[in-house]
Amino acid sequence: MEINWTTFALEIINFLALLWILKRFLYRPVMQTLAERRSGIERTLAEARATEAQAASMKQQFECRLADWEQEKASARTRFEAELAVERGRQMDALARELAGERERSAAVEAHRRETQRRELATQAGSEARRFASVLLARVAGPDLEARLLEVFVEELAALPEESLAAVRSGRNGQGVLRTAYVLNDEQRRLLSGAIDARLAACRT
């Protein structure tokens, strides 16, 4: 087999031209596209790493802020509980004072009611006693009883303290009227007059 060197040379030239054409119009654009794509991928990866770093930083900030918020919430709860305890104590003190005042008012009202009731009972008892005494004296009245009452009056007048005598004397400027159910005889008059003059004269001197 005979080799045609001219054809062989032309084939080599064609092959080299094809390689040049491929390198010129295909290899370089492909390589440039691959480089651009690699650059885009690297840029995307860099952006992703930056985003990841930013996300990690934001996560750390969020965790720190969450811890601060929990601490602030605990402090606020503690302050609120302290203020609530103070307010509860103040309200309890006010309630205790109000209850004490109410008890005092109730005690005063009850004391006044009891005093009024006691006075009413005393007045009623006095009225009943006077009525009973009136009825009794009306049934047993007589000269003998009158003489005995006169003796009792003289004895009580002799035992009457000076303060009571001063009050009696100042009540009617030292003058008064003594009434009896029966007319006194001369002896009884002298006895009564002497007893009155003796006590009142002692007060006047």
XYZ file of N, CA, C and O in Angstrom:
820
model
N 0.865 -1.168 0.000
C 0.000 0.000 0.000
C 0.902 1.219 0.000
O 1.798 1.366 0.811
N 0.564 2.114 -0.840
C 1.391 3.304 -1.014
C 0.731 4.460 -0.278
O -0.461 4.678 -0.414
N 1.523 5.170 0.492
C 1.024 6.306 1.261
C 1.187 7.551 0.428
O 2.275 7.828 -0.102
N 0.075 8.333 0.355
C 0.112 9.604 -0.364
C 0.435 10.682 0.661
O -0.386 11.047 1.498
N 1.642 11.117 0.575
C 2.098 12.075 1.570
C 1.380 13.404 1.436
O 1.186 14.113 2.428
N 0.966 13.694 0.277
C 0.250 14.972 0.097
C -1.097 14.902 0.807
O -1.499 15.816 1.546
N -1.779 13.791 0.584
C -3.081 13.625 1.249
C -2.912 13.568 2.754
O -3.694 14.130 3.538
N -1.839 12.875 3.176
C -1.567 12.757 4.610
C -1.308 14.117 5.230
O -1.794 14.449 6.327
N -0.571 14.908 4.500
C -0.261 16.263 4.993
C -1.514 17.113 5.039
O -1.759 17.883 6.005
N -2.330 16.964 4.017
C -3.576 17.735 4.004
C -4.488 17.289 5.154
O -5.177 18.117 5.798
N -4.476 15.998 5.439
C -5.306 15.508 6.541
C -4.813 16.065 7.875
O -5.598 16.455 8.751
N -3.479 16.108 7.974
C -2.919 16.672 9.211
C -3.283 18.139 9.333
O -3.666 18.625 10.418
N -3.184 18.839 8.223
C -3.532 20.265 8.233
C -4.999 20.442 8.581
O -5.377 21.324 9.373
N -5.843 19.603 7.985
C -7.285 19.681 8.292
C -7.556 19.394 9.771
O -8.380 20.048 10.414
N -6.804 18.385 10.292
C -6.993 18.041 11.710
C -6.571 19.191 12.630
O -7.252 19.528 13.612
N -5.433 19.789 12.305
C -4.951 20.928 13.092
C -5.891 22.106 12.969
O -6.168 22.818 13.947
N -6.421 22.323 11.770
C -7.372 23.418 11.574
C -8.645 23.147 12.377
O -9.247 24.068 12.985
N -9.032 21.858 12.370
C -10.228 21.501 13.154
C -9.993 21.734 14.636
O -10.866 22.255 15.348
N -8.762 21.343 15.080
C -8.439 21.585 16.487
C -8.438 23.070 16.801
O -8.939 23.503 17.859
N -7.887 23.862 15.864
C -7.856 25.319 16.109
C -9.267 25.892 16.161
O -9.601 26.728 16.994
N -10.092 25.404 15.219
C -11.478 25.891 15.164
C -12.225 25.496 16.444
O -12.959 26.304 17.029
N -12.013 24.210 16.842
C -12.693 23.767 18.062
C -12.227 24.564 19.282
O -13.027 24.953 20.145
N -10.908 24.769 19.317
C -10.381 25.542 20.438
C -10.843 26.977 20.374
O -11.117 27.599 21.404
N -10.946 27.500 19.196
C -11.307 28.914 19.034
C -12.770 29.160 19.293
O -13.136 30.119 19.974
N -13.618 28.313 18.743
C -15.055 28.588 18.785
C -15.835 27.672 19.730
O -17.002 27.928 19.984
N -15.206 26.614 20.251
C -15.941 25.701 21.114
C -15.284 25.551 22.481
O -15.943 25.696 23.514
N -14.014 25.288 22.510
C -13.340 25.018 23.787
C -13.327 26.246 24.683
O -13.648 26.175 25.866
N -12.937 27.379 24.082
C -12.851 28.599 24.890
C -14.223 29.021 25.438
O -14.351 29.328 26.629
N -15.302 29.051 24.609
C -16.614 29.386 25.198
C -17.072 28.409 26.263
O -17.654 28.787 27.277
N -16.764 27.110 26.012
C -17.158 26.114 27.005
C -16.392 26.342 28.295
O -16.958 26.316 29.411
N -15.075 26.560 28.154
C -14.262 26.800 29.341
C -14.700 28.085 30.049
O -14.736 28.168 31.282
N -15.005 29.125 29.223
C -15.470 30.386 29.818
C -16.796 30.186 30.532
O -17.029 30.698 31.640
N -17.695 29.398 29.905
C -18.983 29.105 30.535
C -18.778 28.329 31.833
O -19.416 28.601 32.860
N -17.841 27.322 31.754
C -17.564 26.551 32.962
C -16.961 27.433 34.052
O -17.296 27.299 35.250
N -16.071 28.350 33.627
C -15.466 29.253 34.618
C -16.511 30.170 35.235
O -16.539 30.400 36.460
N -17.388 30.697 34.335
C -18.449 31.557 34.862
C -19.374 30.779 35.796
O -19.793 31.279 36.844
N -19.649 29.526 35.367
C -20.523 28.722 36.219
C -19.834 28.398 37.545
O -20.452 28.428 38.600
N -18.544 28.072 37.500
C -17.797 27.800 38.725
C -17.756 29.050 39.600
O -17.908 28.970 40.829
N -17.557 30.213 38.952
C -17.540 31.466 39.717
C -18.902 31.727 40.358
O -19.003 32.150 41.521
N -19.985 31.445 39.607
C -21.317 31.618 40.175
C -21.558 30.681 41.338
O -22.164 31.051 42.358
N -21.071 29.433 41.169
C -21.248 28.466 42.248
C -20.479 28.906 43.484
O -20.986 28.847 44.614
N -19.224 29.373 43.237
C -18.439 29.845 44.373
C -19.087 31.069 45.029
O -19.103 31.197 46.260
N -19.613 31.957 44.200
C -20.289 33.137 44.737
C -21.535 32.728 45.532
O -21.811 33.260 46.616
N -22.256 31.757 44.975
C -23.445 31.274 45.682
C -23.060 30.627 47.003
O -23.716 30.817 48.036
N -21.961 29.826 46.944
C -21.493 29.196 48.177
C -21.034 30.241 49.188
O -21.303 30.109 50.395
N -20.362 31.275 48.699
C -19.931 32.345 49.614
C -21.126 33.052 50.222
O -21.167 33.346 51.431
N -22.133 33.318 49.373
C -23.347 33.948 49.888
C -24.049 33.037 50.884
O -24.574 33.487 51.915
N -24.058 31.736 50.588
C -24.691 30.786 51.500
C -23.943 30.744 52.822
O -24.560 30.700 53.901
N -22.571 30.733 52.716
C -21.798 30.738 53.955
C -22.032 32.030 54.748
O -22.145 32.011 55.977
N -22.112 33.162 54.024
C -22.386 34.434 54.706
C -23.775 34.427 55.342
O -23.972 34.874 56.481
N -24.736 33.883 54.570
C -26.097 33.787 55.116
C -26.136 32.870 56.331
O -26.808 33.148 57.333
N -25.367 31.756 56.238
C -25.321 30.834 57.362
C -24.683 31.492 58.582
O -25.157 31.338 59.713
N -23.588 32.237 58.327
C -22.939 32.942 59.434
C -23.869 33.996 60.030
O -23.966 34.158 61.267
N -24.590 34.695 59.134
C -25.545 35.700 59.627
C -26.663 35.035 60.406
O -27.107 35.549 61.447
N -27.133 33.891 59.905
C -28.190 33.164 60.611
C -27.695 32.687 61.970
O -28.422 32.753 62.980
N -26.434 32.212 62.021
C -25.880 31.771 63.299
C -25.760 32.942 64.267
O -26.063 32.826 65.469
N -25.314 34.105 63.717
C -25.211 35.294 64.569
C -26.585 35.727 65.077
O -26.761 36.052 66.259
N -27.578 35.720 64.164
C -28.931 36.076 64.559
C -29.486 35.084 65.573
O -30.183 35.474 66.515
N -29.148 33.803 65.394
C -29.608 32.801 66.349
C -28.994 33.051 67.721
O -29.681 32.970 68.752
N -27.684 33.358 67.728
C -27.029 33.650 69.001
C -27.622 34.895 69.651
O -27.872 34.921 70.862
N -27.864 35.933 68.826
C -28.490 37.140 69.361
C -29.886 36.847 69.898
O -30.279 37.361 70.959
N -30.628 36.027 69.161
C -31.978 35.672 69.609
C -31.930 34.900 70.920
O -32.731 35.141 71.826
N -30.962 33.951 71.019
C -30.840 33.193 72.257
C -30.448 34.105 73.419
O -30.986 33.975 74.534
N -29.528 35.043 73.151
C -29.141 35.996 74.210
C -30.331 36.876 74.587
O -30.583 37.138 75.773
N -31.042 37.341 73.553
C -32.214 38.185 73.838
C -33.288 37.395 74.565
O -33.966 37.928 75.465
N -33.444 36.120 74.210
C -34.420 35.280 74.894
C -34.022 35.077 76.352
O -34.875 35.132 77.257
N -32.720 34.871 76.597
C -32.259 34.722 77.985
C -32.476 36.021 78.759
O -32.923 36.002 79.922
N -32.174 37.163 78.110
C -32.411 38.450 78.772
C -33.894 38.652 79.051
O -34.275 39.165 80.117
N -34.722 38.249 78.094
C -36.167 38.418 78.270
C -36.671 37.548 79.415
O -37.514 37.978 80.206
N -36.142 36.307 79.500
C -36.524 35.435 80.609
C -36.095 36.041 81.945
O -36.843 35.994 82.933
N -34.884 36.626 81.961
C -34.408 37.253 83.193
C -35.252 38.475 83.542
O -35.618 38.689 84.706
N -35.578 39.279 82.513
C -36.441 40.443 82.755
C -37.822 40.005 83.225
O -38.412 40.630 84.112
N -38.322 38.918 82.621
C -39.641 38.416 83.028
C -39.606 37.934 84.477
O -40.543 38.194 85.248
N -38.520 37.231 84.864
C -38.395 36.780 86.252
C -38.283 37.965 87.203
O -38.906 37.979 88.275
N -37.504 38.991 86.793
C -37.382 40.188 87.637
C -38.720 40.902 87.757
O -39.109 41.339 88.854
N -39.433 41.019 86.618
C -40.747 41.668 86.652
C -41.724 40.884 87.522
O -42.509 41.465 88.287
N -41.660 39.547 87.446
C -42.535 38.720 88.281
C -42.194 38.903 89.765
O -43.082 39.006 90.614
N -40.878 38.981 90.048
C -40.467 39.188 91.435
C -40.937 40.538 91.955
O -41.454 40.643 93.075
N -40.770 41.585 91.126
C -41.239 42.920 91.533
C -42.749 42.932 91.707
O -43.268 43.524 92.663
N -43.448 42.275 90.791
C -44.909 42.240 90.884
C -45.359 41.513 92.143
O -46.276 41.970 92.843
N -44.701 40.384 92.457
C -45.065 39.648 93.667
C -44.764 40.465 94.913
O -45.549 40.458 95.877
N -43.622 41.202 94.899
C -43.298 42.052 96.049
C -44.318 43.179 96.196
O -44.815 43.454 97.298
N -44.649 43.837 95.071
C -45.651 44.907 95.118
C -47.007 44.352 95.530
O -47.752 45.001 96.281
N -47.332 43.149 95.037
C -48.599 42.532 95.411
C -48.629 42.222 96.896
O -49.656 42.425 97.567
N -47.483 41.745 97.432
C -47.429 41.452 98.867
C -47.578 42.729 99.685
O -48.291 42.759 100.695
N -46.916 43.809 99.224
C -47.039 45.092 99.939
C -48.477 45.595 99.880
O -49.047 46.031 100.892
N -49.077 45.522 98.682
C -50.458 45.990 98.542
C -51.410 45.120 99.362
O -52.346 45.625 99.987
N -51.150 43.791 99.366
C -51.996 42.905 100.175
C -51.867 43.251 101.657
O -52.859 43.292 102.390
N -50.622 43.498 102.096
C -50.426 43.883 103.490
C -51.117 45.200 103.815
O -51.722 45.342 104.886
N -51.021 46.165 102.867
C -51.677 47.454 103.104
C -53.195 47.293 103.173
O -53.861 47.874 104.039
N -53.734 46.484 102.258
C -55.170 46.250 102.270
C -55.601 45.526 103.546
O -56.653 45.831 104.120
N -54.774 44.555 103.989
C -55.106 43.837 105.217
C -55.045 44.761 106.425
O -55.903 44.684 107.319
N -54.042 45.661 106.442
C -53.963 46.631 107.541
C -55.173 47.556 107.526
O -55.763 47.851 108.582
N -55.531 48.036 106.306
C -56.702 48.907 106.206
C -57.965 48.166 106.644
O -58.819 48.715 107.356
N -58.073 46.885 106.230
C -59.239 46.095 106.627
C -59.257 45.882 108.134
O -60.320 45.961 108.770
N -58.057 45.619 108.705
C -57.990 45.429 110.160
C -58.386 46.704 110.891
O -59.133 46.663 111.885
N -57.887 47.866 110.390
C -58.274 49.131 111.022
C -59.770 49.385 110.869
O -60.432 49.836 111.814
N -60.295 49.080 109.686
C -61.728 49.275 109.468
C -62.552 48.362 110.371
O -63.561 48.791 110.958
N -62.103 47.092 110.494
C -62.815 46.169 111.373
C -62.714 46.605 112.827
O -63.699 46.507 113.592
N -61.511 47.101 113.214
C -61.356 47.583 114.587
C -62.263 48.786 114.844
O -62.922 48.871 115.890
N -62.299 49.706 113.860
C -63.198 50.851 114.005
C -64.650 50.432 114.057
O -65.442 50.973 114.840
N -64.989 49.442 113.206
C -66.364 48.955 113.210
C -66.709 48.295 114.538
O -67.813 48.470 115.073
N -65.718 47.520 115.087
C -65.961 46.906 116.396
C -66.117 47.972 117.478
O -66.972 47.837 118.367
N -65.283 49.020 117.391
C -65.405 50.094 118.375
C -66.757 50.789 118.258
O -67.404 51.084 119.269
N -67.147 51.062 116.983
C -68.460 51.696 116.797
C -69.583 50.788 117.285
O -70.534 51.247 117.936
N -69.458 49.492 116.962
C -70.488 48.557 117.422
C -70.513 48.484 118.946
O -71.591 48.441 119.558
N -69.289 48.473 119.545
C -69.232 48.438 121.009
C -69.836 49.706 121.607
O -70.560 49.651 122.605
N -69.539 50.871 120.966
C -70.107 52.124 121.463
C -71.625 52.133 121.319
O -72.348 52.549 122.237
N -72.097 51.647 120.152
C -73.553 51.585 119.944
C -74.187 50.628 120.947
O -75.244 50.918 121.527
N -73.525 49.469 121.161
C -74.061 48.492 122.101
C -74.045 49.051 123.529
O -75.001 48.859 124.297
N -72.934 49.764 123.871
C -72.869 50.371 125.204
C -73.947 51.433 125.373
O -74.595 51.517 126.429
N -74.138 52.229 124.317
C -75.186 53.247 124.381
C -76.561 52.599 124.501
O -77.416 53.067 125.274
N -76.747 51.498 123.731
C -78.042 50.811 123.804
C -78.271 50.237 125.198
O -79.373 50.347 125.759
N -77.199 49.647 125.748
C -77.337 49.070 127.093
C -77.562 50.167 128.137
O -78.372 49.978 129.052
N -76.845 51.296 127.962
C -77.041 52.392 128.910
C -78.454 52.939 128.806
O -79.109 53.219 129.826
N -78.915 53.095 127.548
C -80.294 53.575 127.363
C -81.291 52.588 127.954
O -82.261 52.978 128.624
N -81.038 51.297 127.686
C -81.935 50.277 128.238
C -81.881 50.274 129.758
O -82.923 50.124 130.420
N -80.658 50.452 130.300
C -80.539 50.488 131.763
C -81.283 51.667 132.342
O -81.999 51.542 133.358
N -81.143 52.836 131.678
C -81.857 54.011 132.155
C -83.369 53.823 132.046
O -84.115 54.205 132.953
N -83.774 53.242 130.906
C -85.210 52.997 130.757
C -85.711 52.034 131.819
O -86.787 52.246 132.400
N -84.900 50.969 132.056
C -85.307 50.021 133.094
C -85.291 50.677 134.472
O -86.182 50.409 135.303
N -84.257 51.527 134.693
C -84.200 52.215 135.977
C -85.389 53.147 136.141
O -86.009 53.229 137.212
N -85.695 53.885 135.043
C -86.854 54.785 135.096
C -88.129 53.995 135.317
O -88.999 54.365 136.127
N -88.227 52.882 134.564
C -89.416 52.043 134.717
C -89.495 51.452 136.118
O -90.577 51.418 136.739
N -88.296 51.007 136.606
C -88.286 50.449 137.960
C -88.626 51.515 138.994
O -89.354 51.260 139.969
N -88.088 52.748 138.773
C -88.438 53.833 139.687
C -89.919 54.144 139.675
O -90.539 54.370 140.727
N -90.468 54.168 138.433
C -91.905 54.433 138.322
C -92.710 53.334 139.005
O -93.684 53.608 139.736
N -92.284 52.078 138.766
C -92.995 50.973 139.400
C -92.841 51.031 140.922
O -93.803 50.763 141.667
N -91.615 51.400 141.365
C -91.391 51.497 142.814
C -92.237 52.598 143.433
O -92.834 52.426 144.506
N -92.282 53.742 142.721
C -93.114 54.838 143.244
C -94.581 54.459 143.238
O -95.328 54.772 144.173
N -94.978 53.814 142.167
C -96.386 53.402 142.105
C -96.697 52.396 143.206
O -97.732 52.492 143.880
N -95.772 51.431 143.382
C -95.973 50.442 144.438
C -95.965 51.104 145.808
O -96.794 50.779 146.679
N -94.991 52.035 145.969
C -94.942 52.727 147.259
C -96.188 53.557 147.487
O -96.722 53.630 148.611
N -96.668 54.197 146.393
C -97.891 54.995 146.534
C -99.072 54.128 146.922
O -99.865 54.461 147.809
N -99.161 52.978 146.206
C -100.273 52.071 146.518
C -100.132 51.536 147.937
O -101.109 51.456 148.703
N -98.886 51.154 148.285
C -98.668 50.603 149.620
C -98.932 51.638 150.702
O -99.611 51.354 151.702
N -98.393 52.850 150.481
C -98.603 53.895 151.474
C -100.062 54.295 151.568
O -100.564 54.648 152.646
N -100.730 54.250 150.400
C -102.153 54.591 150.426
C -102.938 53.586 151.256
O -103.941 53.934 151.901
N -102.458 52.356 151.270
C -103.184 51.330 152.017
C -102.820 51.322 153.505
O -103.635 50.953 154.338
N -101.553 51.713 153.795
C -101.125 51.635 155.198
C -100.960 53.034 155.822
O -100.451 53.152 156.941
N -101.341 54.068 155.062
C -101.139 55.426 155.576
C -101.969 55.654 156.844
O -103.077 55.123 157.005
N -101.378 56.462 157.748
C -102.049 56.789 158.997
C -101.145 57.647 159.854
O -99.967 57.860 159.532
N -101.624 58.189 160.940
C -100.791 59.030 161.807
C -99.555 58.320 162.332
O -98.488 58.926 162.444
N -99.695 57.029 162.677
C -98.533 56.303 163.186
C -97.434 56.197 162.129
O -96.246 56.393 162.422
N -97.852 55.868 160.908
C -96.866 55.786 159.822
C -96.259 57.145 159.540
O -95.062 57.262 159.259
N -97.078 58.188 159.592
C -96.580 59.545 159.374
C -95.514 59.897 160.408
O -94.471 60.478 160.081
N -95.764 59.547 161.696
C -94.786 59.819 162.747
C -93.503 59.037 162.514
O -92.392 59.557 162.708
N -93.643 57.778 162.078
C -92.450 56.965 161.814
C -91.655 57.530 160.643
O -90.421 57.589 160.675
N -92.363 57.961 159.589
C -91.689 58.564 158.439
C -90.979 59.850 158.838
O -89.897 60.157 158.317
N -91.594 60.620 159.760
C -90.949 61.836 160.240
C -89.656 61.512 160.976
O -88.625 62.183 160.787
N -89.678 60.452 161.785
C -88.472 60.035 162.495
C -87.383 59.596 161.507
O -86.210 59.940 161.662
N -87.803 58.845 160.493
C -86.835 58.396 159.470
C -86.253 59.599 158.730
O -85.045 59.662 158.464
N -87.089 60.600 158.437
C -86.607 61.793 157.754
C -85.580 62.532 158.595
O -84.538 62.975 158.080
N -85.858 62.663 159.882
C -84.923 63.352 160.775
C -83.602 62.595 160.853
O -82.509 63.181 160.823
N -83.667 61.262 160.924
C -82.445 60.465 160.986
C -81.635 60.581 159.694
O -80.411 60.735 159.725
N -82.333 60.508 158.560
C -81.635 60.623 157.288
C -81.053 62.015 157.101
O -79.954 62.171 156.545
N -81.768 63.040 157.555
C -81.257 64.407 157.459
C -80.010 64.587 158.315
O -79.053 65.262 157.895
N -79.977 63.961 159.465
C -78.811 64.058 160.329
C -77.606 63.345 159.708
O -76.451 63.758 159.897
N -77.860 62.277 158.958
C -76.764 61.526 158.333
C -76.422 62.026 156.942
O -75.486 61.505 156.317
N -77.133 63.010 156.427
C -76.906 63.505 155.062
C -75.551 64.202 154.991
O -75.240 65.036 155.841
N -74.698 63.905 154.011
C -73.386 64.548 153.912
C -73.508 66.026 153.548
O -74.540 66.480 153.056
N -72.412 66.753 153.822
C -72.415 68.201 153.600
C -72.616 68.542 152.124
O -73.246 69.553 151.807
N -72.074 67.702 151.206
C -72.244 68.008 149.783
C -73.702 67.983 149.386
O -74.183 68.847 148.646
N -74.438 67.005 149.884
C -75.857 66.914 149.559
C -76.623 68.074 150.167
O -77.560 68.618 149.566
N -76.243 68.485 151.377
C -76.912 69.635 152.005
C -76.657 70.899 151.209
O -77.564 71.739 151.034
N -75.424 71.068 150.695
C -75.119 72.245 149.884
C -75.942 72.233 148.614
O -76.444 73.270 148.171
N -76.125 71.058 148.024
C -76.934 70.960 146.812
C -78.389 71.268 147.103
O -79.072 71.951 146.338
N -78.885 70.793 148.256
C -80.269 71.086 148.633
C -80.450 72.579 148.898
O -81.435 73.193 148.491
N -79.473 73.170 149.590
C -79.581 74.586 149.934
C -79.522 75.472 148.680
O -80.269 76.434 148.565
N -78.648 75.102 147.710
C -78.519 75.921 146.503
C -79.669 75.691 145.538
O -79.890 76.486 144.633
N -80.423 74.600 145.704
C -81.514 74.311 144.775
C -82.623 75.334 144.863
O -83.174 75.750 143.853
N -82.971 75.770 146.048
C -84.043 76.767 146.221
C -83.571 77.918 147.094
O -84.353 78.467 147.868
N -82.285 78.253 146.971
C -81.709 79.351 147.760
C -81.865 79.128 149.261
O -82.127 80.061 150.036
N -81.772 77.864 149.669
C -81.875 77.549 151.093
C -83.293 77.465 151.613
O -83.511 77.326 152.810
N -84.270 77.575 150.733
C -85.670 77.516 151.156
C -86.362 76.366 150.464
O -86.032 76.027 149.338
N -87.327 75.772 151.163
C -88.059 74.668 150.595
C -89.374 74.459 151.317
O -89.650 75.076 152.352
N -90.188 73.592 150.732
C -91.505 73.303 151.296
C -91.585 71.819 151.580
O -91.280 71.002 150.704
N -91.943 71.460 152.770
C -92.102 70.074 153.182
C -93.589 69.800 153.362
O -94.248 70.463 154.140
N -94.077 68.822 152.613
C -95.508 68.511 152.676
C -95.687 67.161 153.352
O -94.921 66.237 153.128
N -96.725 67.043 154.121
C -97.061 65.784 154.788
C -98.504 65.438 154.502
O -99.328 66.305 154.173
N -98.775 64.132 154.583
C -100.143 63.693 154.312
C -101.093 64.060 155.448
O -102.305 64.239 155.236
N -100.590 64.171 156.661
C -101.404 64.508 157.819
C -100.819 65.740 158.497
O -99.612 66.015 158.400
N -101.658 66.424 159.205
C -101.219 67.631 159.917
C -100.348 67.220 161.098
O -100.695 66.312 161.859
N -99.175 67.892 161.217
C -98.253 67.584 162.309
C -98.669 68.315 163.573
O -99.141 69.458 163.524
N -98.459 67.644 164.695
C -98.750 68.315 165.963
C -97.573 69.225 166.318
O -96.542 69.254 165.614
N -97.690 69.934 167.402
C -96.657 70.912 167.771
C -95.321 70.236 168.055
O -94.253 70.759 167.680
N -95.350 69.104 168.725
C -94.097 68.411 169.034
C -93.377 67.967 167.769
O -92.161 68.112 167.641
N -94.157 67.415 166.827
C -93.565 66.983 165.566
C -93.015 68.178 164.775
O -91.963 68.089 164.148
N -93.726 69.284 164.826
C -93.246 70.481 164.139
C -91.910 70.952 164.724
O -90.979 71.315 163.997
N -91.839 70.980 166.111
C -90.609 71.421 166.746
C -89.461 70.464 166.413
O -88.340 70.898 166.155
N -89.732 69.159 166.397
C -88.695 68.184 166.076
C -88.183 68.375 164.649
O -86.972 68.402 164.400
N -89.105 68.523 163.716
C -88.723 68.697 162.308
C -88.001 70.010 162.079
O -86.968 70.064 161.416
N -88.549 71.080 162.674
C -87.927 72.397 162.496
C -86.537 72.436 163.110
O -85.592 72.989 162.548
N -86.392 71.823 164.289
C -85.084 71.807 164.940
C -84.054 71.040 164.138
O -82.896 71.459 164.011
N -84.452 69.896 163.568
C -83.515 69.098 162.777
C -83.092 69.839 161.516
O -81.908 69.862 161.151
N -84.055 70.504 160.866
C -83.729 71.242 159.634
C -82.849 72.432 159.952
O -81.831 72.690 159.269
N -83.213 73.196 161.008
C -82.400 74.361 161.368
C -80.997 73.953 161.783
O -80.014 74.646 161.478
N -80.882 72.814 162.474
C -79.554 72.383 162.936
C -78.643 72.072 161.752
O -77.469 72.493 161.729
N -79.128 71.387 160.746
C -78.275 71.036 159.592
C -78.027 72.220 158.674
O -76.899 72.486 158.274
N -79.092 72.951 158.352
C -78.932 74.084 157.432
C -78.175 75.222 158.090
O -77.376 75.918 157.461
N -78.404 75.444 159.419
C -77.645 76.469 160.099
C -76.179 76.099 160.150
O -75.295 76.928 159.985
N -75.859 74.808 160.302
C -74.470 74.371 160.303
C -73.827 74.609 158.947
O -72.663 74.982 158.849
N -74.606 74.430 157.897
C -74.081 74.684 156.543
C -73.855 76.166 156.318
O -72.881 76.581 155.703
N -74.808 76.995 156.847
C -74.685 78.441 156.616
C -73.527 79.024 157.398
O -72.854 79.960 156.943
N -73.215 78.460 158.600
C -72.097 78.963 159.355
C -70.814 78.440 158.762
O -69.811 79.054 158.848
